[in-house]
């Protein structure tokens, strides 16, 4: 028996002893039954700082590995190279990378965040690939991913200035087709963020890359 059910049973037993008290308690039970599920939804749509904490920097792979271990990220590194297209990393042909280090975390209960660090034999990280996805068994929510998208955008803009390119299909598509939102920043470290989604909440995904040549 959960806490709400326990409270309701106690209230109902008291209600039998007084008609006036009964009406008041039944009203209270109704309010509790409405507020309880809504509060659960609110907690899922709230975005915490860990979910959108993106620092625009590159460095040595050892430092990033140390950081991921310190926050208890799960090491999901594969035993083969994970390729990346020139559309995402324009300088891919200029480098020979080691097998990238991959980590997974759950910054909040309905979100899975993965990071992939591409580095060379000298340990220099040239590209970090972030991806936010919905965790299985949780209700899909455009609202949550829109919040993440815009909070990350604000975070990056504070660090390196305004975007150089913005294309938001989600603002123009009214049917159930898939949209793609793109934002790019050009600085000493380039940043490219793109989001996939649709108005039917069938799919939500955010990708972000921080890179340099």
PDB file of N, CA, C and O in Angstrom, residues 98-142:
ATOM      1  N   UNK A  98      42.472   7.136 -32.025  1.00  0.00           N
ATOM      2  CA  UNK A  98      42.379   5.879 -31.289  1.00  0.00           C
ATOM      3  C   UNK A  98      40.896   5.498 -31.169  1.00  0.00           C
ATOM      4  O   UNK A  98      40.011   6.268 -31.558  1.00  0.00           O
ATOM      5  N   UNK A  99      40.616   4.317 -30.632  1.00  0.00           N
ATOM      6  CA  UNK A  99      39.220   3.957 -30.358  1.00  0.00           C
ATOM      7  C   UNK A  99      38.671   4.952 -29.338  1.00  0.00           C
ATOM      8  O   UNK A  99      39.251   5.125 -28.261  1.00  0.00           O
ATOM      9  N   UNK A 100      37.599   5.659 -29.673  1.00  0.00           N
ATOM     10  CA  UNK A 100      37.105   6.708 -28.771  1.00  0.00           C
ATOM     11  C   UNK A 100      36.587   6.149 -27.443  1.00  0.00           C
ATOM     12  O   UNK A 100      36.030   5.054 -27.390  1.00  0.00           O
ATOM     13  N   UNK A 101      36.779   6.919 -26.398  1.00  0.00           N
ATOM     14  CA  UNK A 101      36.259   6.570 -25.081  1.00  0.00           C
ATOM     15  C   UNK A 101      34.798   7.014 -24.995  1.00  0.00           C
ATOM     16  O   UNK A 101      34.470   8.160 -25.307  1.00  0.00           O
ATOM     17  N   UNK A 102      33.933   6.103 -24.545  1.00  0.00           N
ATOM     18  CA  UNK A 102      32.502   6.402 -24.459  1.00  0.00           C
ATOM     19  C   UNK A 102      32.004   6.207 -23.028  1.00  0.00           C
ATOM     20  O   UNK A 102      32.367   5.233 -22.362  1.00  0.00           O
ATOM     21  N   UNK A 103      31.139   7.130 -22.601  1.00  0.00           N
ATOM     22  CA  UNK A 103      30.593   7.066 -21.243  1.00  0.00           C
ATOM     23  C   UNK A 103      29.094   7.354 -21.270  1.00  0.00           C
ATOM     24  O   UNK A 103      28.606   8.118 -22.104  1.00  0.00           O
ATOM     25  N   UNK A 104      28.399   6.735 -20.326  1.00  0.00           N
ATOM     26  CA  UNK A 104      26.953   6.924 -20.221  1.00  0.00           C
ATOM     27  C   UNK A 104      26.586   7.287 -18.792  1.00  0.00           C
ATOM     28  O   UNK A 104      27.151   6.757 -17.840  1.00  0.00           O
ATOM     29  N   UNK A 105      25.621   8.201 -18.660  1.00  0.00           N
ATOM     30  CA  UNK A 105      25.136   8.584 -17.334  1.00  0.00           C
ATOM     31  C   UNK A 105      23.646   8.889 -17.410  1.00  0.00           C
ATOM     32  O   UNK A 105      23.080   9.048 -18.493  1.00  0.00           O
ATOM     33  N   UNK A 106      23.022   8.950 -16.244  1.00  0.00           N
ATOM     34  CA  UNK A 106      21.612   9.329 -16.135  1.00  0.00           C
ATOM     35  C   UNK A 106      21.527  10.579 -15.262  1.00  0.00           C
ATOM     36  O   UNK A 106      21.324  10.485 -14.051  1.00  0.00           O
ATOM     37  N   UNK A 107      21.704  11.749 -15.869  1.00  0.00           N
ATOM     38  CA  UNK A 107      21.691  12.989 -15.084  1.00  0.00           C
ATOM     39  C   UNK A 107      20.360  13.242 -14.391  1.00  0.00           C
ATOM     40  O   UNK A 107      20.299  13.959 -13.401  1.00  0.00           O
ATOM     41  N   UNK A 108      19.289  12.662 -14.928  1.00  0.00           N
ATOM     42  CA  UNK A 108      17.993  12.657 -14.260  1.00  0.00           C
ATOM     43  C   UNK A 108      17.247  11.414 -14.712  1.00  0.00           C
ATOM     44  O   UNK A 108      17.616  10.773 -15.695  1.00  0.00           O
ATOM     45  N   UNK A 109      16.188  11.062 -13.995  1.00  0.00           N
ATOM     46  CA  UNK A 109      15.629   9.727 -14.132  1.00  0.00           C
ATOM     47  C   UNK A 109      15.070   9.399 -15.516  1.00  0.00           C
ATOM     48  O   UNK A 109      14.998   8.223 -15.887  1.00  0.00           O
ATOM     49  N   UNK A 110      14.700  10.385 -16.308  1.00  0.00           N
ATOM     50  CA  UNK A 110      14.118  10.096 -17.615  1.00  0.00           C
ATOM     51  C   UNK A 110      15.059  10.394 -18.782  1.00  0.00           C
ATOM     52  O   UNK A 110      14.645  10.341 -19.937  1.00  0.00           O
ATOM     53  N   UNK A 111      16.336  10.695 -18.498  1.00  0.00           N
ATOM     54  CA  UNK A 111      17.279  11.092 -19.545  1.00  0.00           C
ATOM     55  C   UNK A 111      18.549  10.239 -19.492  1.00  0.00           C
ATOM     56  O   UNK A 111      19.102   9.993 -18.425  1.00  0.00           O
ATOM     57  N   UNK A 112      19.004   9.816 -20.675  1.00  0.00           N
ATOM     58  CA  UNK A 112      20.296   9.141 -20.814  1.00  0.00           C
ATOM     59  C   UNK A 112      21.225  10.072 -21.582  1.00  0.00           C
ATOM     60  O   UNK A 112      20.879  10.552 -22.665  1.00  0.00           O
ATOM     61  N   UNK A 113      22.391  10.326 -21.017  1.00  0.00           N
ATOM     62  CA  UNK A 113      23.393  11.176 -21.660  1.00  0.00           C
ATOM     63  C   UNK A 113      24.632  10.340 -21.959  1.00  0.00           C
ATOM     64  O   UNK A 113      25.186   9.703 -21.066  1.00  0.00           O
ATOM     65  N   UNK A 114      25.045  10.328 -23.223  1.00  0.00           N
ATOM     66  CA  UNK A 114      26.279   9.637 -23.590  1.00  0.00           C
ATOM     67  C   UNK A 114      27.286  10.653 -24.131  1.00  0.00           C
ATOM     68  O   UNK A 114      26.909  11.655 -24.739  1.00  0.00           O
ATOM     69  N   UNK A 115      28.563  10.367 -23.890  1.00  0.00           N
ATOM     70  CA  UNK A 115      29.644  11.215 -24.399  1.00  0.00           C
ATOM     71  C   UNK A 115      30.685  10.322 -25.056  1.00  0.00           C
ATOM     72  O   UNK A 115      30.998   9.246 -24.541  1.00  0.00           O
ATOM     73  N   UNK A 116      31.196  10.796 -26.171  1.00  0.00           N
ATOM     74  CA  UNK A 116      32.208  10.051 -26.912  1.00  0.00           C
ATOM     75  C   UNK A 116      33.398  10.978 -27.155  1.00  0.00           C
ATOM     76  O   UNK A 116      33.239  12.044 -27.760  1.00  0.00           O
ATOM     77  N   UNK A 117      34.571  10.568 -26.668  1.00  0.00           N
ATOM     78  CA  UNK A 117      35.780  11.394 -26.766  1.00  0.00           C
ATOM     79  C   UNK A 117      36.704  10.836 -27.855  1.00  0.00           C
ATOM     80  O   UNK A 117      37.202   9.714 -27.742  1.00  0.00           O
ATOM     81  N   UNK A 118      36.936  11.630 -28.888  1.00  0.00           N
ATOM     82  CA  UNK A 118      37.839  11.239 -29.973  1.00  0.00           C
ATOM     83  C   UNK A 118      39.204  11.877 -29.728  1.00  0.00           C
ATOM     84  O   UNK A 118      39.316  13.100 -29.637  1.00  0.00           O
ATOM     85  N   UNK A 119      40.237  11.040 -29.667  1.00  0.00           N
ATOM     86  CA  UNK A 119      41.570  11.542 -29.338  1.00  0.00           C
ATOM     87  C   UNK A 119      42.629  10.816 -30.169  1.00  0.00           C
ATOM     88  O   UNK A 119      42.411   9.706 -30.667  1.00  0.00           O
ATOM     89  N   UNK A 120      43.780  11.459 -30.307  1.00  0.00           N
ATOM     90  CA  UNK A 120      44.861  10.872 -31.101  1.00  0.00           C
ATOM     91  C   UNK A 120      45.849  10.118 -30.208  1.00  0.00           C
ATOM     92  O   UNK A 120      45.645  10.007 -28.990  1.00  0.00           O
ATOM     93  N   UNK A 121      46.917   9.628 -30.808  1.00  0.00           N
ATOM     94  CA  UNK A 121      47.888   8.811 -30.065  1.00  0.00           C
ATOM     95  C   UNK A 121      48.639   9.614 -29.009  1.00  0.00           C
ATOM     96  O   UNK A 121      49.223   9.044 -28.083  1.00  0.00           O
ATOM     97  N   UNK A 122      48.628  10.943 -29.137  1.00  0.00           N
ATOM     98  CA  UNK A 122      49.258  11.800 -28.124  1.00  0.00           C
ATOM     99  C   UNK A 122      48.304  12.127 -26.970  1.00  0.00           C
ATOM    100  O   UNK A 122      48.670  12.830 -26.028  1.00  0.00           O
ATOM    101  N   UNK A 123      47.082  11.619 -27.067  1.00  0.00           N
ATOM    102  CA  UNK A 123      46.102  11.854 -26.011  1.00  0.00           C
ATOM    103  C   UNK A 123      45.327  13.144 -26.159  1.00  0.00           C
ATOM    104  O   UNK A 123      44.543  13.507 -25.268  1.00  0.00           O
ATOM    105  N   UNK A 124      45.498  13.846 -27.284  1.00  0.00           N
ATOM    106  CA  UNK A 124      44.786  15.108 -27.502  1.00  0.00           C
ATOM    107  C   UNK A 124      43.347  14.837 -27.956  1.00  0.00           C
ATOM    108  O   UNK A 124      43.135  14.177 -28.976  1.00  0.00           O
ATOM    109  N   UNK A 125      42.392  15.348 -27.211  1.00  0.00           N
ATOM    110  CA  UNK A 125      40.982  15.205 -27.585  1.00  0.00           C
ATOM    111  C   UNK A 125      40.644  16.286 -28.608  1.00  0.00           C
ATOM    112  O   UNK A 125      40.766  17.478 -28.334  1.00  0.00           O
ATOM    113  N   UNK A 126      40.216  15.856 -29.785  1.00  0.00           N
ATOM    114  CA  UNK A 126      39.882  16.786 -30.862  1.00  0.00           C
ATOM    115  C   UNK A 126      38.372  16.961 -31.030  1.00  0.00           C
ATOM    116  O   UNK A 126      37.917  17.927 -31.645  1.00  0.00           O
ATOM    117  N   UNK A 127      37.623  16.011 -30.500  1.00  0.00           N
ATOM    118  CA  UNK A 127      36.170  16.025 -30.687  1.00  0.00           C
ATOM    119  C   UNK A 127      35.498  15.352 -29.498  1.00  0.00           C
ATOM    120  O   UNK A 127      35.912  14.274 -29.066  1.00  0.00           O
ATOM    121  N   UNK A 128      34.470  16.005 -28.963  1.00  0.00           N
ATOM    122  CA  UNK A 128      33.607  15.388 -27.951  1.00  0.00           C
ATOM    123  C   UNK A 128      32.189  15.377 -28.506  1.00  0.00           C
ATOM    124  O   UNK A 128      31.672  16.409 -28.941  1.00  0.00           O
ATOM    125  N   UNK A 129      31.590  14.201 -28.502  1.00  0.00           N
ATOM    126  CA  UNK A 129      30.247  14.021 -29.060  1.00  0.00           C
ATOM    127  C   UNK A 129      29.277  13.700 -27.916  1.00  0.00           C
ATOM    128  O   UNK A 129      29.381  12.659 -27.285  1.00  0.00           O
ATOM    129  N   UNK A 130      28.349  14.613 -27.669  1.00  0.00           N
ATOM    130  CA  UNK A 130      27.310  14.420 -26.654  1.00  0.00           C
ATOM    131  C   UNK A 130      26.022  13.944 -27.329  1.00  0.00           C
ATOM    132  O   UNK A 130      25.708  14.374 -28.441  1.00  0.00           O
ATOM    133  N   UNK A 131      25.270  13.117 -26.612  1.00  0.00           N
ATOM    134  CA  UNK A 131      23.942  12.746 -27.109  1.00  0.00           C
ATOM    135  C   UNK A 131      22.991  12.538 -25.928  1.00  0.00           C
ATOM    136  O   UNK A 131      23.295  11.811 -24.991  1.00  0.00           O
ATOM    137  N   UNK A 132      21.833  13.213 -26.009  1.00  0.00           N
ATOM    138  CA  UNK A 132      20.780  13.068 -25.008  1.00  0.00           C
ATOM    139  C   UNK A 132      19.645  12.251 -25.614  1.00  0.00           C
ATOM    140  O   UNK A 132      19.151  12.562 -26.699  1.00  0.00           O
ATOM    141  N   UNK A 133      19.215  11.215 -24.909  1.00  0.00           N
ATOM    142  CA  UNK A 133      18.098  10.387 -25.351  1.00  0.00           C
ATOM    143  C   UNK A 133      17.133  10.157 -24.201  1.00  0.00           C
ATOM    144  O   UNK A 133      17.470  10.356 -23.029  1.00  0.00           O
ATOM    145  N   UNK A 134      15.937   9.698 -24.559  1.00  0.00           N
ATOM    146  CA  UNK A 134      14.954   9.350 -23.543  1.00  0.00           C
ATOM    147  C   UNK A 134      15.272   7.982 -22.967  1.00  0.00           C
ATOM    148  O   UNK A 134      15.644   7.064 -23.693  1.00  0.00           O
ATOM    149  N   UNK A 135      15.124   7.864 -21.680  1.00  0.00           N
ATOM    150  CA  UNK A 135      15.330   6.572 -21.043  1.00  0.00           C
ATOM    151  C   UNK A 135      14.119   5.691 -21.309  1.00  0.00           C
ATOM    152  O   UNK A 135      12.978   6.160 -21.325  1.00  0.00           O
ATOM    153  N   UNK A 136      14.363   4.403 -21.531  1.00  0.00           N
ATOM    154  CA  UNK A 136      13.268   3.470 -21.789  1.00  0.00           C
ATOM    155  C   UNK A 136      12.258   3.477 -20.650  1.00  0.00           C
ATOM    156  O   UNK A 136      12.605   3.679 -19.490  1.00  0.00           O
ATOM    157  N   UNK A 137      11.010   3.245 -21.019  1.00  0.00           N
ATOM    158  CA  UNK A 137       9.893   3.119 -20.066  1.00  0.00           C
ATOM    159  C   UNK A 137       9.421   4.455 -19.492  1.00  0.00           C
ATOM    160  O   UNK A 137       8.586   4.475 -18.592  1.00  0.00           O
ATOM    161  N   UNK A 138       9.963   5.567 -19.998  1.00  0.00           N
ATOM    162  CA  UNK A 138       9.469   6.870 -19.570  1.00  0.00           C
ATOM    163  C   UNK A 138       8.707   7.525 -20.716  1.00  0.00           C
ATOM    164  O   UNK A 138       9.045   7.335 -21.887  1.00  0.00           O
ATOM    165  N   UNK A 139       7.694   8.281 -20.351  1.00  0.00           N
ATOM    166  CA  UNK A 139       6.877   8.948 -21.368  1.00  0.00           C
ATOM    167  C   UNK A 139       7.728   9.938 -22.163  1.00  0.00           C
ATOM    168  O   UNK A 139       8.495  10.713 -21.603  1.00  0.00           O
ATOM    169  N   UNK A 140       7.587   9.877 -23.471  1.00  0.00           N
ATOM    170  CA  UNK A 140       8.334  10.788 -24.332  1.00  0.00           C
ATOM    171  C   UNK A 140       7.789  12.205 -24.169  1.00  0.00           C
ATOM    172  O   UNK A 140       6.595  12.394 -24.019  1.00  0.00           O
ATOM    173  N   UNK A 141       8.683  13.177 -24.210  1.00  0.00           N
ATOM    174  CA  UNK A 141       8.247  14.547 -23.963  1.00  0.00           C
ATOM    175  C   UNK A 141       9.048  15.543 -24.787  1.00  0.00           C
ATOM    176  O   UNK A 141      10.246  15.724 -24.570  1.00  0.00           O
ATOM    177  N   UNK A 142       8.375  16.181 -25.744  1.00  0.00           N
ATOM    178  CA  UNK A 142       9.012  17.265 -26.488  1.00  0.00           C
ATOM    179  C   UNK A 142       9.397  18.409 -25.563  1.00  0.00           C
ATOM    180  O   UNK A 142      10.412  19.075 -25.758  1.00  0.00           O
TER     181      UNK A 142
END
